[in-house]
Coordinates of C-alpha atoms and ligand atoms in Angstrom, one line a residue:
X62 CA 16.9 3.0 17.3
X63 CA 13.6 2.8 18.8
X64 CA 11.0 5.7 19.6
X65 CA 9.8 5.1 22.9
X66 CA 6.3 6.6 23.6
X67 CA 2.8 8.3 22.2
X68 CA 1.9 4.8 21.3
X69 CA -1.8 4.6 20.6
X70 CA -2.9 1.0 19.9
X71 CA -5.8 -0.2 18.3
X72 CA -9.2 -0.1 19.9
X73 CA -9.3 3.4 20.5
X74 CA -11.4 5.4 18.0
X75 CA -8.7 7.9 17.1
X76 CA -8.8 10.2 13.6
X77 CA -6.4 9.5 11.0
X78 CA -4.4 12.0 8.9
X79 CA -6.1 14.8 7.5
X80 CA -6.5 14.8 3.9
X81 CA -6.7 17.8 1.2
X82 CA -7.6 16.6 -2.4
X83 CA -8.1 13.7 -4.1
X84 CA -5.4 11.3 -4.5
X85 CA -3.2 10.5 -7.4
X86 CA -2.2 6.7 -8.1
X87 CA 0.5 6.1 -11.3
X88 CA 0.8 2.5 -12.2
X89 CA 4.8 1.7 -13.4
X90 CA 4.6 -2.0 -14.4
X91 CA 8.2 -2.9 -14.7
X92 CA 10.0 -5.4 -12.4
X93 CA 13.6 -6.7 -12.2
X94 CA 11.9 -10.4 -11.8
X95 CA 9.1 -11.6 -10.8
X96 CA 8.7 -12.8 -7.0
X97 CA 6.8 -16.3 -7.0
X98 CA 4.2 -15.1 -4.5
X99 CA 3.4 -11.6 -6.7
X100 CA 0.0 -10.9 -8.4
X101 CA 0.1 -7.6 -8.9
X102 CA 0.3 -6.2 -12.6
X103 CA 4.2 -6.5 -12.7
X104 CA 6.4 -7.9 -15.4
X105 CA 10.2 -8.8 -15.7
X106 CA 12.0 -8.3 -18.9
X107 CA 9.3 -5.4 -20.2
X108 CA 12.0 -2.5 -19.5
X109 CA 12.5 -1.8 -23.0
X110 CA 8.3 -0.5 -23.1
X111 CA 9.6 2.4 -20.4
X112 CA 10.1 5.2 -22.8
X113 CA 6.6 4.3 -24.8
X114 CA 4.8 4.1 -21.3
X115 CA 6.0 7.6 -19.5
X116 CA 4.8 9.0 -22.4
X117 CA 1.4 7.4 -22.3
X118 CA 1.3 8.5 -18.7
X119 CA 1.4 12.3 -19.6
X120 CA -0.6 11.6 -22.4
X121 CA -3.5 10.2 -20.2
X122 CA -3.0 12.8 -17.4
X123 CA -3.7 15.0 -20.2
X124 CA -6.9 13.5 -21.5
X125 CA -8.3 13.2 -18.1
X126 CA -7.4 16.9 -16.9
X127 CA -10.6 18.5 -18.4
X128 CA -12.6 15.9 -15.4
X129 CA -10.2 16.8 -12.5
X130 CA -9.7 21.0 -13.4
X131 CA -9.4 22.7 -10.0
X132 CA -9.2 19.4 -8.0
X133 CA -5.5 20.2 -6.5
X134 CA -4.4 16.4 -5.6
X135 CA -3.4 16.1 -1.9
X136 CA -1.3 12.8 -2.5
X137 CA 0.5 10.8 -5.2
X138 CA 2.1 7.5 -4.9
X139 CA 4.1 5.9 -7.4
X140 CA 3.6 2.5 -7.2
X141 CA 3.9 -1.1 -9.5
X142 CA 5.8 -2.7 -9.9
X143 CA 9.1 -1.1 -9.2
X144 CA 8.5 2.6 -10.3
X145 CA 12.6 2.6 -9.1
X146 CA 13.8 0.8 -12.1
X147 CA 13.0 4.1 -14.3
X148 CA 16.1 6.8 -14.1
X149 CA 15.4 9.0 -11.2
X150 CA 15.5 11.8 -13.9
X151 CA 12.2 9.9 -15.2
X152 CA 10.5 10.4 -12.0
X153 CA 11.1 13.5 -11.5
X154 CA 9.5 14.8 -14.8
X155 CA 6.9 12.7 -14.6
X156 CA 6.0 14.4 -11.1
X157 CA 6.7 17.7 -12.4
X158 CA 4.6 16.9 -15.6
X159 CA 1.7 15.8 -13.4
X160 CA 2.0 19.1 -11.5
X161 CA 1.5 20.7 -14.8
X162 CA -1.4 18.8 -16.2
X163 CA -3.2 17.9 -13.3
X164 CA -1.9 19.9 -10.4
X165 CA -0.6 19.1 -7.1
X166 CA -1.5 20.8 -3.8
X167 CA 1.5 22.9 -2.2
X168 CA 1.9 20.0 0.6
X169 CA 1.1 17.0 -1.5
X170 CA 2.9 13.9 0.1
X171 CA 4.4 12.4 -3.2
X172 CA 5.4 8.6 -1.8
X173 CA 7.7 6.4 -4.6
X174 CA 8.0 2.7 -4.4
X175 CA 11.6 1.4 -4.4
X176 CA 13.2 -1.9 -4.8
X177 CA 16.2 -1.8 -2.2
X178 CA 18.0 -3.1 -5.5
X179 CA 17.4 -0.4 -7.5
X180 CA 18.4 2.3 -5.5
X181 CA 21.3 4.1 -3.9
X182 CA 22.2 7.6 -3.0
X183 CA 22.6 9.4 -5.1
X184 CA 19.7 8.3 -7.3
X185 CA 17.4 8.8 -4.2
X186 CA 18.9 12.4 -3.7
X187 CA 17.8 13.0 -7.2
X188 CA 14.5 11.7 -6.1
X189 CA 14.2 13.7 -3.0
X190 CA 15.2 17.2 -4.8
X191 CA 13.2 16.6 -7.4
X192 CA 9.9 16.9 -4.6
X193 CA 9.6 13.1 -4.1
X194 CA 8.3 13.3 0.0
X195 CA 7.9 10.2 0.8
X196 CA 9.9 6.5 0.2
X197 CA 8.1 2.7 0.5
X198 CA 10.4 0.5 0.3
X199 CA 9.9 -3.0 0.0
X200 CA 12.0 -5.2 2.4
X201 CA 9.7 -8.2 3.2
X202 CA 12.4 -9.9 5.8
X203 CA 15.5 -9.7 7.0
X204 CA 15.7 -13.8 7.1
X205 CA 18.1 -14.3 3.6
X206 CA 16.3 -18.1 3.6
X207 CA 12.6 -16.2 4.0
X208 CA 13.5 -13.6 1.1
X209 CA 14.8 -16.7 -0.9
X210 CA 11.3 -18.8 -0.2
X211 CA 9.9 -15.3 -1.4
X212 CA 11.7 -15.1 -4.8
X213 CA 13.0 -11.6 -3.7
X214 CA 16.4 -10.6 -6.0
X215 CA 17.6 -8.6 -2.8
X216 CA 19.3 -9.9 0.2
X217 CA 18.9 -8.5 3.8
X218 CA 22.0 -6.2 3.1
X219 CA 20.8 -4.2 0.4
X220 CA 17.9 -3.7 2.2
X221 CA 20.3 -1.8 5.2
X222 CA 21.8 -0.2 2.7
X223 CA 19.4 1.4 0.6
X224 CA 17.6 2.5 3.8
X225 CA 20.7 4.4 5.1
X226 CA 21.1 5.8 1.5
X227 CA 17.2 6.8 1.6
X228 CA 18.3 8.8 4.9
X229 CA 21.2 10.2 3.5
X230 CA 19.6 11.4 0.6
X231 CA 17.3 13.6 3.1
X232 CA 14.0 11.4 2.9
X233 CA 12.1 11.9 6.5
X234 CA 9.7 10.1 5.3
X235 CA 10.2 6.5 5.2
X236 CA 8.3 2.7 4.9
X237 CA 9.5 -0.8 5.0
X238 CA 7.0 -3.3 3.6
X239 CA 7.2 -6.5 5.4
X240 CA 5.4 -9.7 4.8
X241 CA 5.2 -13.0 7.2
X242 CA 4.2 -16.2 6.8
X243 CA 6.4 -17.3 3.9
X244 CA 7.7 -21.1 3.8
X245 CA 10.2 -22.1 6.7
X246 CA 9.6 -18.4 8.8
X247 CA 9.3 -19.1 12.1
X248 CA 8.1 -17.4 14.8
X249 CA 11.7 -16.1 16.1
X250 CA 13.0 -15.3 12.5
X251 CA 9.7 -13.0 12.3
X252 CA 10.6 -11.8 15.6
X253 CA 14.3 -11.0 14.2
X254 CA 12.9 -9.4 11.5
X255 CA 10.5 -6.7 13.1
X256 CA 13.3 -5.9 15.5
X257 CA 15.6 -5.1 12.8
X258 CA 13.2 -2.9 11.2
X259 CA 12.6 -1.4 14.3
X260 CA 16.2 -0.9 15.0
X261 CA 16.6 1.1 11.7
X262 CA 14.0 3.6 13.1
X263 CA 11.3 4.1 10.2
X264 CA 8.2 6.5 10.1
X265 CA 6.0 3.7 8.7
X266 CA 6.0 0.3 8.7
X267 CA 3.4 -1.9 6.6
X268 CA 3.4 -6.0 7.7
X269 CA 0.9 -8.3 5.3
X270 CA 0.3 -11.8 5.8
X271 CA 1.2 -13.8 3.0
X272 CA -1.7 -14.8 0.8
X273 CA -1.7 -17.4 -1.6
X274 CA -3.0 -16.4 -5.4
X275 CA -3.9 -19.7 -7.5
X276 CA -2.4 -18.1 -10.6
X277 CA 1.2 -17.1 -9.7
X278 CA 4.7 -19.5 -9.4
X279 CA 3.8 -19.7 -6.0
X280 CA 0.5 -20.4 -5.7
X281 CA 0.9 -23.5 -8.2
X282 CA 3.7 -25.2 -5.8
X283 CA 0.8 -24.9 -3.0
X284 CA -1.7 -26.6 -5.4
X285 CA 0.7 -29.1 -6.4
X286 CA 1.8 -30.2 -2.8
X287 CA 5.2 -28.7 -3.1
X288 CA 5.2 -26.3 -0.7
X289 CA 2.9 -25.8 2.0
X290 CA 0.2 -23.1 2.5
X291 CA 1.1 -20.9 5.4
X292 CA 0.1 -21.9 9.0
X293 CA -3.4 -19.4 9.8
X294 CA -2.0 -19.9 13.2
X295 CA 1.6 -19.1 12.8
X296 CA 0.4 -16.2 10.9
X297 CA -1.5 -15.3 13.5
X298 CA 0.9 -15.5 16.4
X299 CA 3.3 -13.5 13.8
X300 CA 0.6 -10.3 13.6
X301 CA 0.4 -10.4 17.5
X302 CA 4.1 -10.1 18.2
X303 CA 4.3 -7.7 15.5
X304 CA 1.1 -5.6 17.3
X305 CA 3.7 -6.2 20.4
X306 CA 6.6 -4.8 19.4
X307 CA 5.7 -2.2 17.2
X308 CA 4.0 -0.8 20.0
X309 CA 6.3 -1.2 22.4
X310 CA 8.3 0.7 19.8
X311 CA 5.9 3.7 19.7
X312 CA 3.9 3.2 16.3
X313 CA 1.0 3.7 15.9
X314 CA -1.3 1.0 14.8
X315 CA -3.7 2.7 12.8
X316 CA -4.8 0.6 10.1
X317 CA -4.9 -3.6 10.2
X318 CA -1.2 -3.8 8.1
X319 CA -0.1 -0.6 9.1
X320 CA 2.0 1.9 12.1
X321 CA 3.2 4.6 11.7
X322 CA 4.7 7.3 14.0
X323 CA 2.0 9.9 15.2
X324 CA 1.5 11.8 12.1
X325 CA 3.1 10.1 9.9
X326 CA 0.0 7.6 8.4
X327 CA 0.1 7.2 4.9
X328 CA -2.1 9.9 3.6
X329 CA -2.7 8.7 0.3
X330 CA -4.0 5.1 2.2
X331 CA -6.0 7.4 4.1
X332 CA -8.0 8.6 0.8
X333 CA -9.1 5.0 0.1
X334 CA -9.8 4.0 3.5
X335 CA -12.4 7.2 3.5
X336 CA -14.0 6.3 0.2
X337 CA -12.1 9.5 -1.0
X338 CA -11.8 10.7 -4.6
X339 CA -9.1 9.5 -6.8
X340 CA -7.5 8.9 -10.3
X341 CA -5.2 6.0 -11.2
X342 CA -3.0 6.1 -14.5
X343 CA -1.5 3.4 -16.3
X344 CA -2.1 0.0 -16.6
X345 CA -4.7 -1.3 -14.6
X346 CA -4.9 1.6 -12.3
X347 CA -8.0 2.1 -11.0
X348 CA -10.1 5.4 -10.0
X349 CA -13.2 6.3 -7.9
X350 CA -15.4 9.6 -7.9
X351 CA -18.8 10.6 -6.8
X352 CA -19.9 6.8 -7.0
X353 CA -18.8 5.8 -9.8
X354 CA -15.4 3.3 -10.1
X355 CA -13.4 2.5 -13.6
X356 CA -10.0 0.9 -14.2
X357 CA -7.8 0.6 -16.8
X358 CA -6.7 -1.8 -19.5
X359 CA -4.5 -4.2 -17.3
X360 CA -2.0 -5.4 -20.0
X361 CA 0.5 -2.6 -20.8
X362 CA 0.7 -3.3 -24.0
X363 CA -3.3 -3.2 -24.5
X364 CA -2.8 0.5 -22.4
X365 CA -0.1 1.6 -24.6
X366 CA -2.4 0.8 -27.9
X367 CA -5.9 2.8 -26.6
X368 CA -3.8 5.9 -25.0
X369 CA -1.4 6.2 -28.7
X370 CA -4.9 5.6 -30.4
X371 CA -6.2 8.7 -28.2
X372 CA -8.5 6.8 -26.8
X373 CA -9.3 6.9 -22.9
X374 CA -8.0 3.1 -21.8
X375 CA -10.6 2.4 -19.8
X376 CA -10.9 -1.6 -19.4
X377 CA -14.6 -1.2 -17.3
X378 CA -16.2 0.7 -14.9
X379 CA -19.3 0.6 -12.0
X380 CA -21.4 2.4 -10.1
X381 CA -21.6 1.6 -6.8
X382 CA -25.1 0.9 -5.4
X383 CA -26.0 2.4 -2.0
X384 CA -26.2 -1.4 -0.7
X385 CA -22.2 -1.4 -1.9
X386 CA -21.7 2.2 -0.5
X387 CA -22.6 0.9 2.9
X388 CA -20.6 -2.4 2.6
X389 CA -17.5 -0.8 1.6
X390 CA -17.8 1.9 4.2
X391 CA -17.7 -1.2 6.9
X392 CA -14.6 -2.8 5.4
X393 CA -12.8 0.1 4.7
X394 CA -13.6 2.1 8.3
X395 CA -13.0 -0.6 10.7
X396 CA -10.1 -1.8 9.2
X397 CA -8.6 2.0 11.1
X398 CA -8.7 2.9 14.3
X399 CA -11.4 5.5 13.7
X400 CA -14.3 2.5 13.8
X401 CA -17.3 2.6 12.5
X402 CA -20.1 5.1 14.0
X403 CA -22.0 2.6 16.6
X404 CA -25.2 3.9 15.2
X405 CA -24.9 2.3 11.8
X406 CA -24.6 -1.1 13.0
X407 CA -27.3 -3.2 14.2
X408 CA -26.6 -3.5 17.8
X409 CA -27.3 -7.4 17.9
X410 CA -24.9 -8.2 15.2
X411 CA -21.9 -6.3 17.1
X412 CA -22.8 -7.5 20.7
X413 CA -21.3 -11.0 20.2
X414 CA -17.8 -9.7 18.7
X415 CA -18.0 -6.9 21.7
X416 CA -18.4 -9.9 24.4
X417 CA -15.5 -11.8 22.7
X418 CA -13.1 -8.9 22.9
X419 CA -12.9 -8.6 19.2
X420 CA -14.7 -5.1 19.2
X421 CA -14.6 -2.5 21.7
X422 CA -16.7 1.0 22.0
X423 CA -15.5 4.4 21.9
X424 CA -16.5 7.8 21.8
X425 CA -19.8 6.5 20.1
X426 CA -18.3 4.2 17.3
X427 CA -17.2 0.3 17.3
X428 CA -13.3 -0.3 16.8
X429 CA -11.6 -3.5 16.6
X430 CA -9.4 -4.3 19.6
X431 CA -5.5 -6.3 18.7
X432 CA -7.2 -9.4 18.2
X433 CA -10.0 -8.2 16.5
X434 CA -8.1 -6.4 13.7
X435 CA -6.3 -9.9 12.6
X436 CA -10.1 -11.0 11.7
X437 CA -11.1 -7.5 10.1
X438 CA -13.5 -9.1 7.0
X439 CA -15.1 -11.5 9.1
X440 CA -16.4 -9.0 11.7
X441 CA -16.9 -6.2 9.0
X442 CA -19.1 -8.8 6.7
X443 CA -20.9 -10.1 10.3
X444 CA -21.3 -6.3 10.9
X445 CA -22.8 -5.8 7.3
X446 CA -25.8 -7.8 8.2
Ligands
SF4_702 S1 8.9 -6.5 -6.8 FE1 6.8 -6.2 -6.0 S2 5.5 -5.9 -7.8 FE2 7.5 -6.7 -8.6 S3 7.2 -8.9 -8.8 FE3 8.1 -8.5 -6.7 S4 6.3 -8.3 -5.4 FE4 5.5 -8.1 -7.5

């Protein structure tokens, strides 16, 4: 099913999703396997920590409440990892717990992460009642030979099926994660792939290009000449047909990786694309407030340690410099189709990006155009100055 219309592409300064609060991240580690091309702070075969961990969660909401009394969060996303391979009973306490602690807003978006493989409906009914708003699921492709050259566990079918279940269950609120570029895709099996998300009819749809990280599986079979890197080019011609279709389709393409129906952006996205307030727990999570930025012990076992201690696991922290302020503000804000005020950019360094069509100007601030949001860092750190 596609939804035909309201389709507002890139290149027009339009305002995201209004946000209330500051956001809530929690960090769930655990991972059926581990997919060759993952850097994230996931592990396989560290289920049997699950119990210990929950507990450290509530434990480190509770040491930071006294910092974040009154702040209401407007958005909490359970991410990882696979926060789907806890029982959805888990979940739900945890959410419920947080509420407690911390405190939620009335009309907090509450997004989980899911594995299609970990899921089906009746766990994601559990989810759902239990005040989960929002599902991200992580599909990737629906090419079985593009999941395999990915290391994924599931295959294109359990990725229908949990989606229907995820309907049936009574989300209204649902992502598919998709990535391109991975060994052997070609440009039609990408094409197959967007189509068939698009066919299922979701409210959000992320698309990354696969990057290669030195230090995982994957990124050792590119240094050793076994595979090859992906094709810049291919990649390329994959984000345009994506910008194509999804448009066509009646998303909205409102961040460089991300569409979403009108209304339906990501809100808790939206919080770190505005430089917005908010508090990450578990391992390696990371948090920002009034200028200053800290993160967490990234090995769970080195979390689990400082927050049974009673200690606060923090692994380091920053303060961001006004020269950083300003730098981040570029990256984050014209990476969205709100732009960057025209004012704050030297109108020399824009002009040759606005003459090759990578930039365009409206209602007083500079937005990337299609083609300019494939090459977001290079005009942002040109912009910088
Ligand atoms: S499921 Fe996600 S977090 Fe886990 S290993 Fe794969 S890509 Fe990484």
């Amino acid at each position: 099913m596609s939804r035909a219309g309201n389709g507002v592409g890139a290149g027009k300064a339009t305002s995201l999703a209004q946000t209330s609060g500051p956001g809530l991240y929690v960090h769930v580690p655990f991972c059926l396997t581990r997919c060759g091309y993952c850097d994230f702070n996931a592990y396989a075969g560290l289920g049997h920590l699950a119990d210990r961990y929950i507990a450290a969660l509530r434990r480190e909401a509770e040491m930071a409440a006294g910092e974040w009394t009154g702040a209401s969060f407007g958005t909490v996303f359970l991410g990882g990892g696979t926060p789907t391979t806890l029982a959805p009973g888990e979940v739900v306490r945890l959410i419920e717990d947080l509420d407690r602690t911390l405190g939620l807003g009335e009309e907090a978006e509450v997004t989980v992460e899911a594995n299609p493989d970990t899921v089906d409906e009746a766990y994601l009914r559990e989810l759902r009642v239990g005040g989960v708003t929002r599902l991200s699921m992580g599909v990737q492709s629906f090419d079985p030979a593009v999941l395999a050259a990915l290391e994924r566990v599931h295959s294109p079918d359990s990725a229908r099926r949990a989606y229907r279940a995820a309907r049936a269950a009574g989300f209204d609120d649902v992502n598919l994660d998709l990535i391109y570029g991975a060994q052997g895709e070609t440009l039609a099996s990408w094409r197959g792939t967007v189509e068939e998300a698009v066919a299922l009819g979701p409210d959000h749809l992320s698309a990354y290009a696969l990057t290669i990280e030195p230090s995982t599986p994957l990124g050792r079979k590119v240094a050793a000449g076994l595979v090859p890197a992906p094709d810049p080019d291919l990649q390329a011609e994959m984000y345009d047909l994506a910008c194509e279709l999804l448009a066509a389709a009646g998303y909205r393409h409102y961040e460089v990786s991300n569409w979403a129906l009108p209304g339906l952006e990501c809100r808790h996205n939206v919080v770190y694309w505005r430089r917005g307030a908010y508090l990450g727990l578990g391992a390696g999570a990371h948090s920002h407030r009034d200028g200053r930025r800290w993160w967490n012990l990234r090995p769970p076992l080195a979390y689990l340690e400082a927050v049974e201690a009673g200690r606060p696991p923090v692994g380091g922290e920053e303060r961001v410099t006004p020269e950083g302020a300003r730098l981040e503000e570029v990256f984050l804000r014209l990476r969205t189709t709100e732009g960057i005020p025209a004012a704050d950019v030297d109108p020399a360094l824009a002009e040759p990006y606005l003459a090759e069509g990578l930039l365009s100007r409206r209602n007083g601030h500079l937005v990337l155009t299609e083609r300019g949001m494939f090459l977001a860092n290079d005009v942002a750190l040109a912009l910088s100055g």
